[in-house]
PDB file of C-alpha atoms in Angstrom:
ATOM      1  CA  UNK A   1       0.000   0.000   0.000  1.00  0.00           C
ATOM      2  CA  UNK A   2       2.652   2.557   0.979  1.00  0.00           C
ATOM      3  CA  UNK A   3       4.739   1.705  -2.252  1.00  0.00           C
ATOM      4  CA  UNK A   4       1.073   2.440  -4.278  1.00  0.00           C
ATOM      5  CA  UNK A   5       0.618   5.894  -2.355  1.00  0.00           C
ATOM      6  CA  UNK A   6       4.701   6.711  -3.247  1.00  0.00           C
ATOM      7  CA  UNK A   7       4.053   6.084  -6.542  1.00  0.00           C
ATOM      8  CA  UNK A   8       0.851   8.009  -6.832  1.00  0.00           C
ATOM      9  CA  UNK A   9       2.444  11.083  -5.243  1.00  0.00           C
ATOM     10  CA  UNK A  10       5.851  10.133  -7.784  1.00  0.00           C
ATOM     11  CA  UNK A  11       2.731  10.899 -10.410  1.00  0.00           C
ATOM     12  CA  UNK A  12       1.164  14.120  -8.883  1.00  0.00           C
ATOM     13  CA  UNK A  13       4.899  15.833  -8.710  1.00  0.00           C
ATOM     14  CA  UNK A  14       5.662  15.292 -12.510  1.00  0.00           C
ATOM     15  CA  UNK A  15       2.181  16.599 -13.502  1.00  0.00           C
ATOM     16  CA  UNK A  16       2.691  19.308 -11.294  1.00  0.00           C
ATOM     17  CA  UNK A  17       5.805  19.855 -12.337  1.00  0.00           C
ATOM     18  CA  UNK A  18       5.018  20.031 -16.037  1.00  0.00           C
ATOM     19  CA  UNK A  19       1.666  21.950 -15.589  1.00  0.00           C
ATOM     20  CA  UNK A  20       0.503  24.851 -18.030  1.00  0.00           C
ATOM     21  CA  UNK A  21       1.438  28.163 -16.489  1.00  0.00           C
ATOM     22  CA  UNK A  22       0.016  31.279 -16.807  1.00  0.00           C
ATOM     23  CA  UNK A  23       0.778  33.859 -19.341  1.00  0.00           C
ATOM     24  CA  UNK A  24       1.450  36.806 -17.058  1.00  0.00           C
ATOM     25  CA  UNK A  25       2.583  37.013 -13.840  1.00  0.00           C
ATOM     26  CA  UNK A  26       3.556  40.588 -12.616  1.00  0.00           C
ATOM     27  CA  UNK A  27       5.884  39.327  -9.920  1.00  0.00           C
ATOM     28  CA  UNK A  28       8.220  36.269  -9.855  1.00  0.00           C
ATOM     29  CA  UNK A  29       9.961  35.478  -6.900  1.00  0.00           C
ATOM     30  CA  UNK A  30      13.895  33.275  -7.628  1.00  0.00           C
ATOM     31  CA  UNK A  31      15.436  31.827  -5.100  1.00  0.00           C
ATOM     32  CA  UNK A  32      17.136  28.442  -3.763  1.00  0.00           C
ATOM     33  CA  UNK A  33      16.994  26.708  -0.496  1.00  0.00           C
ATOM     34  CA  UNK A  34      19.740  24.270   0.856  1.00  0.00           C
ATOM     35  CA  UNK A  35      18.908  20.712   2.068  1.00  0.00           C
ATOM     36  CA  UNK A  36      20.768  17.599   3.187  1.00  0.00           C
ATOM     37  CA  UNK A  37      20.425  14.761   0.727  1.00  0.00           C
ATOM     38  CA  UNK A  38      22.400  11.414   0.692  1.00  0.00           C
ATOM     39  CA  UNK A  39      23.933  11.339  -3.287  1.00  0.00           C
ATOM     40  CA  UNK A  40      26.770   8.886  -4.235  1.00  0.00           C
ATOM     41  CA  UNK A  41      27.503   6.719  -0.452  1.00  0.00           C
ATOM     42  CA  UNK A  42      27.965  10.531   0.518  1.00  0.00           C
ATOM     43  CA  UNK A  43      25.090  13.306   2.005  1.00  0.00           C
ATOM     44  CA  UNK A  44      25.636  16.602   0.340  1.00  0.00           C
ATOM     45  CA  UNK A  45      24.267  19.910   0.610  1.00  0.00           C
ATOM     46  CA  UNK A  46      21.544  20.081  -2.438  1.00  0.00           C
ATOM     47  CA  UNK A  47      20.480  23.691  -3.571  1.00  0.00           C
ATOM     48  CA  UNK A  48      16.504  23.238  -4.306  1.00  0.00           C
ATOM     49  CA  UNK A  49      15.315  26.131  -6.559  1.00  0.00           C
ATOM     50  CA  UNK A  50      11.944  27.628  -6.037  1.00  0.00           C
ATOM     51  CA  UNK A  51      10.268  30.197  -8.280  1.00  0.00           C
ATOM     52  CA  UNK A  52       6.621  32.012  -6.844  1.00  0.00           C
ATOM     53  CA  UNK A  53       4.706  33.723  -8.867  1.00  0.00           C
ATOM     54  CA  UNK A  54       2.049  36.637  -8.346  1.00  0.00           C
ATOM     55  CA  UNK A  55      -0.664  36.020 -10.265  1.00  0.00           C
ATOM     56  CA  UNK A  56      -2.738  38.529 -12.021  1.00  0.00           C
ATOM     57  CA  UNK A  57      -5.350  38.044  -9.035  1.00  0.00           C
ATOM     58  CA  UNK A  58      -2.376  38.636  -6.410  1.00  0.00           C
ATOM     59  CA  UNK A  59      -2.334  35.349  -5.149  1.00  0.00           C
ATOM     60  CA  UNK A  60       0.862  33.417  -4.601  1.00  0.00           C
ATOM     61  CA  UNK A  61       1.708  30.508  -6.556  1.00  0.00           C
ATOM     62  CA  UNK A  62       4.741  28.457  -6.489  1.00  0.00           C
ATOM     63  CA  UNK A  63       5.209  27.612 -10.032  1.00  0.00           C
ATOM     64  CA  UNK A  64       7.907  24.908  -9.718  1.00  0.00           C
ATOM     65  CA  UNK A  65      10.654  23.571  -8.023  1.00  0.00           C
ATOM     66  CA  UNK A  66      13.853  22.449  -9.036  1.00  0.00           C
ATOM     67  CA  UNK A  67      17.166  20.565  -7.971  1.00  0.00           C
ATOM     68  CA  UNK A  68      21.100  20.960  -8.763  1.00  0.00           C
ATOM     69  CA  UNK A  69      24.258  20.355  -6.356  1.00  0.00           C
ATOM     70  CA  UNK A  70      25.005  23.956  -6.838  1.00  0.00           C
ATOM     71  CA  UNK A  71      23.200  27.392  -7.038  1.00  0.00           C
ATOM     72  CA  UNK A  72      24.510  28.790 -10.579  1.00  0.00           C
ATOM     73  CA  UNK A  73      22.990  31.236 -13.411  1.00  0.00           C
ATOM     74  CA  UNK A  74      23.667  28.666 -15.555  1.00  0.00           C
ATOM     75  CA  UNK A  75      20.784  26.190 -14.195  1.00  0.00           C
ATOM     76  CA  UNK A  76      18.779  29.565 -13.158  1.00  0.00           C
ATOM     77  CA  UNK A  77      18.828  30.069 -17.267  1.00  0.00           C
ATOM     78  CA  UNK A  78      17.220  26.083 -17.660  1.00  0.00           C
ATOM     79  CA  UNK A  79      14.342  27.491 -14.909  1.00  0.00           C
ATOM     80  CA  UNK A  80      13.280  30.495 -16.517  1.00  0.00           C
ATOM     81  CA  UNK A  81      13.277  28.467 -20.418  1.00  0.00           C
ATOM     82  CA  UNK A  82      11.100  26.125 -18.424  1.00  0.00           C
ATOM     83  CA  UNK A  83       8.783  28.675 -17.148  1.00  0.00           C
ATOM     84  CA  UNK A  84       8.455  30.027 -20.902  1.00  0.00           C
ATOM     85  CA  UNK A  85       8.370  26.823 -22.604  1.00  0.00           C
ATOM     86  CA  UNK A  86       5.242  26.457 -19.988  1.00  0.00           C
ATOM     87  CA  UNK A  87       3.338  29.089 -21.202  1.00  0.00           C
ATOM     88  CA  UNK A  88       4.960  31.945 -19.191  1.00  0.00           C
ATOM     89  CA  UNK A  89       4.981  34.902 -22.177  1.00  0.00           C
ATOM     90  CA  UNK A  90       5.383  38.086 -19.173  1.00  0.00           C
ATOM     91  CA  UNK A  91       7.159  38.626 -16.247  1.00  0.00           C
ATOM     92  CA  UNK A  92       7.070  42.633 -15.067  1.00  0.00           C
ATOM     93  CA  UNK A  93       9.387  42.307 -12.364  1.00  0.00           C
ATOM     94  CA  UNK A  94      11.725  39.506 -11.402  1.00  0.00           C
ATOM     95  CA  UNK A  95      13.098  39.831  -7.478  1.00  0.00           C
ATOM     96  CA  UNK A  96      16.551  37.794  -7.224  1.00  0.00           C
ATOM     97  CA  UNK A  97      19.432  37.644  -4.683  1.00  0.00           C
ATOM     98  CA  UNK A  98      22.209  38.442  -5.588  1.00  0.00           C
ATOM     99  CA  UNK A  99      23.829  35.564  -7.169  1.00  0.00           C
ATOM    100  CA  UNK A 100      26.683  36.540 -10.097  1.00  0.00           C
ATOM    101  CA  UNK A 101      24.964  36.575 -13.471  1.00  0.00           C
ATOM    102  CA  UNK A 102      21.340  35.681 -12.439  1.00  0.00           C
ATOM    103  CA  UNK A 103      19.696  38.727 -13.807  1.00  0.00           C
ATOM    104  CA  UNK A 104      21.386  38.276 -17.314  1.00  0.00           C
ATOM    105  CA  UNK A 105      20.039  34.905 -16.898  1.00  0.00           C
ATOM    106  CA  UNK A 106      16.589  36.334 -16.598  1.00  0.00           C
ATOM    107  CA  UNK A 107      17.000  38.938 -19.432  1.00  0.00           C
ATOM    108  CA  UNK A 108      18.375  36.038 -22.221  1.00  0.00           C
ATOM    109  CA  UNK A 109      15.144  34.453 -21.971  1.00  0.00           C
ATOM    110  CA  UNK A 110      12.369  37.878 -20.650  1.00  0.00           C
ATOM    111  CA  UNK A 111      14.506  40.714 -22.232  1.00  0.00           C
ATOM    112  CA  UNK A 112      11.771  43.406 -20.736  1.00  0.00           C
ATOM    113  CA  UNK A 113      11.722  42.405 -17.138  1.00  0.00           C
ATOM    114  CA  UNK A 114      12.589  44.443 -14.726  1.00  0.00           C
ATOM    115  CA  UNK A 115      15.193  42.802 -12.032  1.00  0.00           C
ATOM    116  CA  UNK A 116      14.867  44.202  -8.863  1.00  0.00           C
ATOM    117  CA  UNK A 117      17.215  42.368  -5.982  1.00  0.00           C
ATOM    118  CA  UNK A 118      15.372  41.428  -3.194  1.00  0.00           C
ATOM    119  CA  UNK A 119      15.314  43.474  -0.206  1.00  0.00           C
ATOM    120  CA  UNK A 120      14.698  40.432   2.000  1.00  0.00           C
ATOM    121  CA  UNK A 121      17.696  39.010   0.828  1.00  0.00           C
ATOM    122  CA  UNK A 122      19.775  42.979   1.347  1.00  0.00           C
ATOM    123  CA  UNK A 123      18.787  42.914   4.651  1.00  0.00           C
ATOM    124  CA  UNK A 124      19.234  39.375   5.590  1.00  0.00           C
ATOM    125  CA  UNK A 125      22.773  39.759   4.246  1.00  0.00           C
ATOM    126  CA  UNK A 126      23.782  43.028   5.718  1.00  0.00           C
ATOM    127  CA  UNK A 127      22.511  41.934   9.521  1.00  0.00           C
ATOM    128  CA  UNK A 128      24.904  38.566   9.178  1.00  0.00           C
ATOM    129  CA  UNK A 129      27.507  41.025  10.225  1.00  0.00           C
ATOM    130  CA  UNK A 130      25.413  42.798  13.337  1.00  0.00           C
ATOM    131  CA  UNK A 131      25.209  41.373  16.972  1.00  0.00           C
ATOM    132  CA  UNK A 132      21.625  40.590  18.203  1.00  0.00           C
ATOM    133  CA  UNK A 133      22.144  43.480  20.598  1.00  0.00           C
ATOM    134  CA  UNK A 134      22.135  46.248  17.448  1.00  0.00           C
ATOM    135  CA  UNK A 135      20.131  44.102  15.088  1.00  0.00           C
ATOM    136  CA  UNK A 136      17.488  46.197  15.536  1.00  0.00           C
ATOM    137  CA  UNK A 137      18.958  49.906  15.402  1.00  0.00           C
ATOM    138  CA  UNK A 138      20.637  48.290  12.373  1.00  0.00           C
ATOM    139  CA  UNK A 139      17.727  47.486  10.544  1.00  0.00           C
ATOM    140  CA  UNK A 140      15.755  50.286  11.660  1.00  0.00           C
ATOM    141  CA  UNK A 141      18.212  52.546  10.121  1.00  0.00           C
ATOM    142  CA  UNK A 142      18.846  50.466   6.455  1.00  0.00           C
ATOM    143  CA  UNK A 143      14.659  50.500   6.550  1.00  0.00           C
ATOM    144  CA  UNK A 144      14.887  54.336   5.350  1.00  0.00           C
ATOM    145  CA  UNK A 145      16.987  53.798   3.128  1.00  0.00           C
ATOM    146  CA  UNK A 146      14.775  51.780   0.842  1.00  0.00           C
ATOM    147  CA  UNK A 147      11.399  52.955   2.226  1.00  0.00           C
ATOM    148  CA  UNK A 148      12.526  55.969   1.518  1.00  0.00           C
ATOM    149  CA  UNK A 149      10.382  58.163  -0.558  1.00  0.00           C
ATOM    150  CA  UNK A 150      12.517  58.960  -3.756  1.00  0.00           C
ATOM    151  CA  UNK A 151      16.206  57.329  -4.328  1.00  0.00           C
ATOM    152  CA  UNK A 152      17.890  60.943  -3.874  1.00  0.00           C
ATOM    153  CA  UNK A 153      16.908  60.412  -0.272  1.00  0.00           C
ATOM    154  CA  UNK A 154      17.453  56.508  -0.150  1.00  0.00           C
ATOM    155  CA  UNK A 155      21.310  58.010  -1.030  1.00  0.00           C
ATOM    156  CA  UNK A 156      20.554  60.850   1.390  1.00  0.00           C
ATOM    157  CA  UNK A 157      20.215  57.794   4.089  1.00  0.00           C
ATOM    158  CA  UNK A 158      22.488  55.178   2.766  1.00  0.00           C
ATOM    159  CA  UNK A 159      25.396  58.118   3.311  1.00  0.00           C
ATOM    160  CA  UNK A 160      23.873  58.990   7.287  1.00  0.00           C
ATOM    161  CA  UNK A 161      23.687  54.751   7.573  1.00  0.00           C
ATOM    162  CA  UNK A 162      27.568  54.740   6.721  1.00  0.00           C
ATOM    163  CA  UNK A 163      28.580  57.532   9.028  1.00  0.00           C
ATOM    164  CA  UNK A 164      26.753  56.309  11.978  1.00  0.00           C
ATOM    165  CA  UNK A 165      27.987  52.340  11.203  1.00  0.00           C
ATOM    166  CA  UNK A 166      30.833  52.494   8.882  1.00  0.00           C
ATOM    167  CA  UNK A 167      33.445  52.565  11.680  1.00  0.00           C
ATOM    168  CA  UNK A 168      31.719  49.310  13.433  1.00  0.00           C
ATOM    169  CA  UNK A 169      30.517  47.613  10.071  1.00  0.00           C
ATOM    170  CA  UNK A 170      31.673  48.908   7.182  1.00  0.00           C
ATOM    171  CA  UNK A 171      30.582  45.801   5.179  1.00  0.00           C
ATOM    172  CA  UNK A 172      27.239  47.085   5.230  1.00  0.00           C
ATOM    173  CA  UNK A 173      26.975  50.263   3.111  1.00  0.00           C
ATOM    174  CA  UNK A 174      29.771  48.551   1.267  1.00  0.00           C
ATOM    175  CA  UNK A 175      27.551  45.756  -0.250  1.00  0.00           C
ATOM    176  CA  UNK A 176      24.325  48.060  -0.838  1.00  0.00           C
ATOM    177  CA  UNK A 177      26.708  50.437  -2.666  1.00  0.00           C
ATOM    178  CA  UNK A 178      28.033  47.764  -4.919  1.00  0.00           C
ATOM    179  CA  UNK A 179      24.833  46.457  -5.284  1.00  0.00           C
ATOM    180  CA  UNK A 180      22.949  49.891  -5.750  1.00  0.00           C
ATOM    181  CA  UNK A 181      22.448  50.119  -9.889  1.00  0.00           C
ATOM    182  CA  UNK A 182      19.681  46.349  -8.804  1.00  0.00           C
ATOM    183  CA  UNK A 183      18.474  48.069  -6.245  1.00  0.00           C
ATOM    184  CA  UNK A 184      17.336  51.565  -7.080  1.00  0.00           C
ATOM    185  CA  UNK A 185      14.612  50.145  -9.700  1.00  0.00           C
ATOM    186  CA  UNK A 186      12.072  49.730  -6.712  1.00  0.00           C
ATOM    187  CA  UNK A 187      11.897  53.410  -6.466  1.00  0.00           C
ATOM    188  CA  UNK A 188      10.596  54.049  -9.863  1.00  0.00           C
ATOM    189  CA  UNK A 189       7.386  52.308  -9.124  1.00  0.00           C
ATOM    190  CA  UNK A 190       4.797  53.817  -6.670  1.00  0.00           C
ATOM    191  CA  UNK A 191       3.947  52.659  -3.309  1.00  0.00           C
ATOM    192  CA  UNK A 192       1.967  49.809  -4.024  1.00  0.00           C
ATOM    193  CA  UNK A 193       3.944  48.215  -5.896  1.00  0.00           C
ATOM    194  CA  UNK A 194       7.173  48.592  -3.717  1.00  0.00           C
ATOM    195  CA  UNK A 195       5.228  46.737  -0.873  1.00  0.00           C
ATOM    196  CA  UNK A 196       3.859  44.069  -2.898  1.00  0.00           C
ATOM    197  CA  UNK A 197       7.407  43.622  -3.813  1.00  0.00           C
ATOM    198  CA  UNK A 198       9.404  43.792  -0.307  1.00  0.00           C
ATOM    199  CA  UNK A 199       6.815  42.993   1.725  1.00  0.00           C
ATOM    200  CA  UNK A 200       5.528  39.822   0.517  1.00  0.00           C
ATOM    201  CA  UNK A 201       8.284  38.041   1.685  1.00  0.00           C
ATOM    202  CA  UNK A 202       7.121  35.363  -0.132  1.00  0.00           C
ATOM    203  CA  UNK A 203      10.151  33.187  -0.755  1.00  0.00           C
ATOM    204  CA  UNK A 204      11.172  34.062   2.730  1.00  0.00           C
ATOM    205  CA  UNK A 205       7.936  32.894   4.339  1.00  0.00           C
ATOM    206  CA  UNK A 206       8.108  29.618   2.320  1.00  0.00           C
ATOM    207  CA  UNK A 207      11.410  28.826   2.937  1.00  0.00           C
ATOM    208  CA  UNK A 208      10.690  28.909   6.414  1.00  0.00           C
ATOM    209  CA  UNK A 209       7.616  26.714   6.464  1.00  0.00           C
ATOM    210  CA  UNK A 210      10.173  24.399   4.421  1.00  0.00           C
ATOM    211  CA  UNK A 211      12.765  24.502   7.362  1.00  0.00           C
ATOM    212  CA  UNK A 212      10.676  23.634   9.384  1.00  0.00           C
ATOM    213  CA  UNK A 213       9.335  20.162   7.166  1.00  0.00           C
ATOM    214  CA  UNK A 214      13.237  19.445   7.122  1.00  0.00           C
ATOM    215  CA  UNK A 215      14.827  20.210  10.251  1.00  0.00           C
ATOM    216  CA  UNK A 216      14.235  17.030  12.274  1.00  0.00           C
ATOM    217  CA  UNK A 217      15.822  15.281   9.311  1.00  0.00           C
ATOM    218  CA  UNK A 218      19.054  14.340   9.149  1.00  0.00           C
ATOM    219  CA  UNK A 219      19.185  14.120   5.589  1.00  0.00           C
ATOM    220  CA  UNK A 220      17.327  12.198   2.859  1.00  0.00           C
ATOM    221  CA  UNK A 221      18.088   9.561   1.294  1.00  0.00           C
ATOM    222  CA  UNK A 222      17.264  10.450  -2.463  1.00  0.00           C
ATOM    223  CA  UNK A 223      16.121  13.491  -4.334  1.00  0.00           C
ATOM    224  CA  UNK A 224      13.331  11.772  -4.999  1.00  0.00           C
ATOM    225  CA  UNK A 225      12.476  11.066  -1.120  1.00  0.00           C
ATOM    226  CA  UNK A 226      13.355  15.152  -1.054  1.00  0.00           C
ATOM    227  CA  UNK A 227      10.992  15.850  -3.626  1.00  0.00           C
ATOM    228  CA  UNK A 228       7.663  13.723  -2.092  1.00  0.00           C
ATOM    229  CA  UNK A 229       8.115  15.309   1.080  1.00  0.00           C
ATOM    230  CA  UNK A 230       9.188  18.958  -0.505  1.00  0.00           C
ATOM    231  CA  UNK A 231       5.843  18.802  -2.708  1.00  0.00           C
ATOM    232  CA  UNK A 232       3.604  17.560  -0.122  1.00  0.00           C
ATOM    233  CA  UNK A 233       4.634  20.236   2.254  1.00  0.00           C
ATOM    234  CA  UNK A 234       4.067  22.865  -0.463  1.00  0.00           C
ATOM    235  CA  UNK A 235       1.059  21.620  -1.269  1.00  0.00           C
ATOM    236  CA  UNK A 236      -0.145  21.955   2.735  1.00  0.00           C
ATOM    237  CA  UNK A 237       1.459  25.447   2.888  1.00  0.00           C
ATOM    238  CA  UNK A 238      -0.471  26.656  -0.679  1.00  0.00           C
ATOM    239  CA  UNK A 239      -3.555  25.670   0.606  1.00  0.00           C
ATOM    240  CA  UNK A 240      -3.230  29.180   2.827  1.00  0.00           C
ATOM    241  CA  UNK A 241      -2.552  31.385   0.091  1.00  0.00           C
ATOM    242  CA  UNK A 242      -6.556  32.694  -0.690  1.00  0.00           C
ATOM    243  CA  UNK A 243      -5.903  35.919   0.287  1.00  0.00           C
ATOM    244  CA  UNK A 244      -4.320  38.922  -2.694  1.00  0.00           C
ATOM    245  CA  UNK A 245      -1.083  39.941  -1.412  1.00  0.00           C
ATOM    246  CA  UNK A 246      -2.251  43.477   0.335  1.00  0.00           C
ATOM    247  CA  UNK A 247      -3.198  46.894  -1.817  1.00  0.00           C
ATOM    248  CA  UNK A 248      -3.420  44.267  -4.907  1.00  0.00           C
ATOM    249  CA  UNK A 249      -5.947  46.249  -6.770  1.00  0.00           C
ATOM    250  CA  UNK A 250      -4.069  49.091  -6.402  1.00  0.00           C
ATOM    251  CA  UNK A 251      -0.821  47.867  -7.788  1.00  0.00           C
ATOM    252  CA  UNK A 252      -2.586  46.262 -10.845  1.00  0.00           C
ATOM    253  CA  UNK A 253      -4.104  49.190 -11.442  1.00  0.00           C
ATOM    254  CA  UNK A 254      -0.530  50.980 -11.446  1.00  0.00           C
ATOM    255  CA  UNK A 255       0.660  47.877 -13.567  1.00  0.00           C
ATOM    256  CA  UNK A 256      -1.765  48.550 -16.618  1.00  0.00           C
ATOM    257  CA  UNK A 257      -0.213  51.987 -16.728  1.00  0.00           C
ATOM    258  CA  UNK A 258       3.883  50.815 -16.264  1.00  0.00           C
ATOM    259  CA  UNK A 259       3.190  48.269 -18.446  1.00  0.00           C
ATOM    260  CA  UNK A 260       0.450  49.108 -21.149  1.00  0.00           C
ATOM    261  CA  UNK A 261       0.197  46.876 -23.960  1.00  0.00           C
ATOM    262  CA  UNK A 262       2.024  43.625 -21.826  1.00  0.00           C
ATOM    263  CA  UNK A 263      -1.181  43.729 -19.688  1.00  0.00           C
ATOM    264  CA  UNK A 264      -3.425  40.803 -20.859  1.00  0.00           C
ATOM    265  CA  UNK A 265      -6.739  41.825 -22.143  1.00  0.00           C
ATOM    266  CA  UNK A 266      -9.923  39.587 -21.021  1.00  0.00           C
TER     267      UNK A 266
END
């Protein structure tokens, strides 16, 4: 019986997997997680790749999932050809981290998508370097920089951010300085649509919910063990996404403007 159910759920993954997609989604979501997974007599650290969608009705969507023994732009390029060969014609705005060569990745296959690197992942990076006593102050302080309202000021406040904590942790202003040509995009786009993108944390949120499916695991014994459990467990966590990300209307309505004529017509 159990070998019947494993192969019934071996079935559900590849039709998932292969599923029509979409033509437009306004937001897409890249990133890869990092799990445990016995390969060759030896467990190694496999990098799962994820990709979630915003829909055109604001709800979340994974759209597939992927696996490689390394994080590269190279298999990045293989994901997004997949997403097109699966119907995917538009993507408005692809967040990334900030992996070397990922948005060129991106712009081979959607040459008029907008990469914007993730906040989420800025943020995560930059407080790496911070004790959990400042961690706070910290991000408090790199939060107007890319709340702020126009990017002369996000300069205005990534300059007061390295005077105050350049002398303490000067990797910080360092990295969003190199970094600043993928970040800046987010302020050409109004309100809405900079909260749908930073605030949705939506490969953060997942991740976690992931974590937490894995962590009592050592490791698993095969990616295809991995993928049952992976699929399941994204499955579970999908079942919460009814809801539009929040001020949805407003940001399509913003959309239709940005992006007039890429807008699918009903």
């Amino acid at each position: 019986m159990i070998s019947q159910v494993t192969d019934a759920i071996s079935e559900e993954v590849l039709m998932w997997q292969n599923r029509p997609l979409d033509e437009v989604y306004p937001i897409v979501y890249l990133d890869a997680v990092r799990i445990k997974v016995r390969h060759d007599s030896r467990v190694i650290n496999k990098a799962v790749y994820l990709a979630i969608g915003i829909n055109m009705d604001g709800i979340k969507e994974v759209l597939g999932m992927w696996t490689s023994e390394n994080e590269g732009a190279k298999f990045w390029l293989q994901v997004v050809t997949e997403l097109k060969n699966r119907g995917v014609k538009e993507i408005f705005i692809a967040c990334v981290d900030g992996l070397k060569g990922f948005p060129e990745a991106i712009e081979a296959v959607y040459p008029n998508t907008q990469i914007q690197l993730c906040i989420v992942h800025m943020v995560r990076h930059s407080l790496n370097y911070v004790s959990w006593k400042q961690r706070k102050e910290v991000a408090t302080d790199l939060k107007a920089i890319y709340q702020a309202p126009t990017v002369e000021m996000a300069e205005k406040n990534l300059d007061a951010f390295a005077a105050k904590w350049d002398a303490s942790h000067p990797t910080i202003a360092r990295s969003w300085r190199n970094n600043w040509e993928r970040i800046i995009p987010l302020f050409s786009y109004p309100t809405e649509i900079r909260k749908a993108i930073y605030t949705t944390n939506a490969i953060e949120s997942l991740n976690m919910s992931l974590r937490k499916v894995t962590k009592n695991r050592g490791h698993f014994p095969s990616d295809e063990a991995m993928f049952k459990l992976l699929y399941l467990a994204l499955k579970n966590i999908a079942k919460k996404w009814t809801m539009p990300i929040r001020d949805w209307k407003s940001a399509l309505n913003q959309f239709s403007i940005m992006f007039h004529g890429r807008m699918p017509t009903f």
